[in-house]
PDB file of C-alpha atoms in Angstrom:
ATOM      1  CA  UNK A   1      19.962 120.623 204.859  1.00  0.00           C
ATOM      2  CA  UNK A   2      17.649 120.626 207.842  1.00  0.00           C
ATOM      3  CA  UNK A   3      14.418 122.427 207.667  1.00  0.00           C
ATOM      4  CA  UNK A   4      14.073 125.807 209.008  1.00  0.00           C
ATOM      5  CA  UNK A   5      12.627 125.657 212.611  1.00  0.00           C
ATOM      6  CA  UNK A   6      11.601 129.296 212.667  1.00  0.00           C
ATOM      7  CA  UNK A   7       9.554 128.872 209.445  1.00  0.00           C
ATOM      8  CA  UNK A   8       7.914 125.592 211.083  1.00  0.00           C
ATOM      9  CA  UNK A   9       7.082 127.817 214.281  1.00  0.00           C
ATOM     10  CA  UNK A  10       5.510 130.440 212.084  1.00  0.00           C
ATOM     11  CA  UNK A  11       3.616 127.909 210.173  1.00  0.00           C
ATOM     12  CA  UNK A  12       2.423 126.258 213.324  1.00  0.00           C
ATOM     13  CA  UNK A  13       1.117 129.671 214.509  1.00  0.00           C
ATOM     14  CA  UNK A  14      -0.779 130.452 211.180  1.00  0.00           C
ATOM     15  CA  UNK A  15      -2.383 127.083 211.486  1.00  0.00           C
ATOM     16  CA  UNK A  16      -3.599 127.596 215.274  1.00  0.00           C
ATOM     17  CA  UNK A  17      -7.361 127.092 215.251  1.00  0.00           C
ATOM     18  CA  UNK A  18      -7.220 125.032 212.169  1.00  0.00           C
ATOM     19  CA  UNK A  19      -9.123 121.626 213.121  1.00  0.00           C
ATOM     20  CA  UNK A  20      -7.415 118.300 212.511  1.00  0.00           C
ATOM     21  CA  UNK A  21      -3.822 119.518 212.413  1.00  0.00           C
ATOM     22  CA  UNK A  22      -1.073 117.160 213.080  1.00  0.00           C
ATOM     23  CA  UNK A  23       2.781 117.285 212.541  1.00  0.00           C
ATOM     24  CA  UNK A  24       4.998 114.621 210.818  1.00  0.00           C
ATOM     25  CA  UNK A  25       8.520 114.576 209.746  1.00  0.00           C
ATOM     26  CA  UNK A  26       8.475 113.716 206.088  1.00  0.00           C
ATOM     27  CA  UNK A  27      10.482 114.584 202.832  1.00  0.00           C
ATOM     28  CA  UNK A  28      13.310 115.910 204.929  1.00  0.00           C
ATOM     29  CA  UNK A  29      11.174 118.409 206.554  1.00  0.00           C
ATOM     30  CA  UNK A  30       8.279 118.979 209.079  1.00  0.00           C
ATOM     31  CA  UNK A  31       4.842 118.649 207.493  1.00  0.00           C
ATOM     32  CA  UNK A  32       1.692 119.797 208.689  1.00  0.00           C
ATOM     33  CA  UNK A  33      -1.387 117.508 207.959  1.00  0.00           C
ATOM     34  CA  UNK A  34      -4.990 118.433 207.975  1.00  0.00           C
ATOM     35  CA  UNK A  35      -7.294 115.544 208.282  1.00  0.00           C
ATOM     36  CA  UNK A  36      -4.080 113.481 207.700  1.00  0.00           C
ATOM     37  CA  UNK A  37      -3.399 114.887 204.292  1.00  0.00           C
ATOM     38  CA  UNK A  38      -0.188 117.119 203.688  1.00  0.00           C
ATOM     39  CA  UNK A  39      -1.117 120.735 203.508  1.00  0.00           C
ATOM     40  CA  UNK A  40       2.314 122.460 203.817  1.00  0.00           C
ATOM     41  CA  UNK A  41       5.886 121.689 205.023  1.00  0.00           C
ATOM     42  CA  UNK A  42       8.954 123.546 206.192  1.00  0.00           C
ATOM     43  CA  UNK A  43      11.101 121.764 203.538  1.00  0.00           C
ATOM     44  CA  UNK A  44      14.544 120.201 204.211  1.00  0.00           C
ATOM     45  CA  UNK A  45      15.532 121.893 200.837  1.00  0.00           C
ATOM     46  CA  UNK A  46      14.583 125.263 202.125  1.00  0.00           C
ATOM     47  CA  UNK A  47      11.420 127.384 201.969  1.00  0.00           C
ATOM     48  CA  UNK A  48       7.749 126.112 202.110  1.00  0.00           C
ATOM     49  CA  UNK A  49       6.452 122.963 200.217  1.00  0.00           C
ATOM     50  CA  UNK A  50       2.700 122.850 199.890  1.00  0.00           C
ATOM     51  CA  UNK A  51       0.054 121.075 197.998  1.00  0.00           C
ATOM     52  CA  UNK A  52      -2.483 122.664 195.938  1.00  0.00           C
ATOM     53  CA  UNK A  53      -5.355 121.747 193.306  1.00  0.00           C
ATOM     54  CA  UNK A  54      -3.096 120.260 190.513  1.00  0.00           C
ATOM     55  CA  UNK A  55      -5.125 122.259 187.803  1.00  0.00           C
ATOM     56  CA  UNK A  56      -3.993 125.608 189.862  1.00  0.00           C
ATOM     57  CA  UNK A  57      -0.286 124.777 189.490  1.00  0.00           C
ATOM     58  CA  UNK A  58       0.291 126.847 186.330  1.00  0.00           C
ATOM     59  CA  UNK A  59      -1.390 129.852 187.647  1.00  0.00           C
ATOM     60  CA  UNK A  60       0.150 129.824 190.951  1.00  0.00           C
ATOM     61  CA  UNK A  61       3.685 129.225 189.378  1.00  0.00           C
ATOM     62  CA  UNK A  62       3.329 132.527 187.457  1.00  0.00           C
ATOM     63  CA  UNK A  63       4.022 134.309 190.693  1.00  0.00           C
ATOM     64  CA  UNK A  64       7.500 135.241 191.567  1.00  0.00           C
ATOM     65  CA  UNK A  65       9.207 132.729 194.021  1.00  0.00           C
ATOM     66  CA  UNK A  66       6.753 129.970 193.423  1.00  0.00           C
ATOM     67  CA  UNK A  67       7.714 126.740 191.274  1.00  0.00           C
ATOM     68  CA  UNK A  68       6.710 123.325 191.051  1.00  0.00           C
ATOM     69  CA  UNK A  69       8.351 120.442 193.119  1.00  0.00           C
ATOM     70  CA  UNK A  70      10.475 118.429 191.252  1.00  0.00           C
ATOM     71  CA  UNK A  71      10.478 114.719 192.343  1.00  0.00           C
ATOM     72  CA  UNK A  72      12.683 111.984 190.650  1.00  0.00           C
ATOM     73  CA  UNK A  73      13.458 114.555 187.921  1.00  0.00           C
ATOM     74  CA  UNK A  74       9.889 115.587 187.167  1.00  0.00           C
ATOM     75  CA  UNK A  75       7.934 118.806 187.974  1.00  0.00           C
ATOM     76  CA  UNK A  76       4.824 117.838 189.794  1.00  0.00           C
ATOM     77  CA  UNK A  77       1.519 119.505 189.435  1.00  0.00           C
ATOM     78  CA  UNK A  78      -0.253 119.838 192.658  1.00  0.00           C
ATOM     79  CA  UNK A  79       2.908 120.240 194.593  1.00  0.00           C
ATOM     80  CA  UNK A  80       4.623 123.757 195.006  1.00  0.00           C
ATOM     81  CA  UNK A  81       7.787 125.147 196.488  1.00  0.00           C
ATOM     82  CA  UNK A  82       7.574 128.741 197.817  1.00  0.00           C
ATOM     83  CA  UNK A  83      10.590 130.885 198.317  1.00  0.00           C
ATOM     84  CA  UNK A  84      11.446 132.292 201.749  1.00  0.00           C
ATOM     85  CA  UNK A  85      11.300 135.835 200.368  1.00  0.00           C
ATOM     86  CA  UNK A  86       7.526 135.169 199.571  1.00  0.00           C
ATOM     87  CA  UNK A  87       6.709 133.812 203.067  1.00  0.00           C
ATOM     88  CA  UNK A  88       8.851 136.545 204.904  1.00  0.00           C
ATOM     89  CA  UNK A  89       5.933 138.548 206.318  1.00  0.00           C
ATOM     90  CA  UNK A  90       2.950 137.160 208.097  1.00  0.00           C
ATOM     91  CA  UNK A  91       0.438 138.040 205.318  1.00  0.00           C
ATOM     92  CA  UNK A  92       2.657 136.075 202.613  1.00  0.00           C
ATOM     93  CA  UNK A  93       2.860 133.029 204.964  1.00  0.00           C
ATOM     94  CA  UNK A  94      -0.716 132.935 205.730  1.00  0.00           C
ATOM     95  CA  UNK A  95      -1.878 133.192 202.009  1.00  0.00           C
ATOM     96  CA  UNK A  96       0.255 130.237 201.032  1.00  0.00           C
ATOM     97  CA  UNK A  97      -0.753 128.313 204.212  1.00  0.00           C
ATOM     98  CA  UNK A  98      -4.235 128.734 203.260  1.00  0.00           C
ATOM     99  CA  UNK A  99      -3.613 127.347 199.757  1.00  0.00           C
ATOM    100  CA  UNK A 100      -2.227 124.227 201.226  1.00  0.00           C
ATOM    101  CA  UNK A 101      -5.021 123.910 203.902  1.00  0.00           C
ATOM    102  CA  UNK A 102      -7.903 124.564 201.483  1.00  0.00           C
ATOM    103  CA  UNK A 103      -6.449 121.758 199.334  1.00  0.00           C
ATOM    104  CA  UNK A 104      -6.012 119.272 202.169  1.00  0.00           C
ATOM    105  CA  UNK A 105      -9.458 119.993 203.399  1.00  0.00           C
ATOM    106  CA  UNK A 106     -10.795 118.973 199.938  1.00  0.00           C
ATOM    107  CA  UNK A 107      -9.538 115.479 200.236  1.00  0.00           C
ATOM    108  CA  UNK A 108     -11.187 112.507 202.009  1.00  0.00           C
ATOM    109  CA  UNK A 109      -9.619 112.444 205.660  1.00  0.00           C
ATOM    110  CA  UNK A 110      -7.134 109.530 206.296  1.00  0.00           C
TER     111      UNK A 110
END
């Protein structure tokens, strides 16, 4: 499955004005990096994938349409998949983009 180009364009818009943003194809999708650290991605598996503070994963996944990303059969703290329904409006998209950007900004630049 290819990533959703419309979602990627909406993410690009939500990230406009954020310093240090770059784009890179990874994980079968299009990732947006801040300071060289992945913040959010239009996932090749559908929806949005983002990074967050690992200790916040449990609280954030209590929300409908949000789950941990599964890598090699293991649900990963600090990596979330957000369903399209959650990001269908601009406010929902902006909220989750901000979660990913805030975490990426907390990391040392690469």
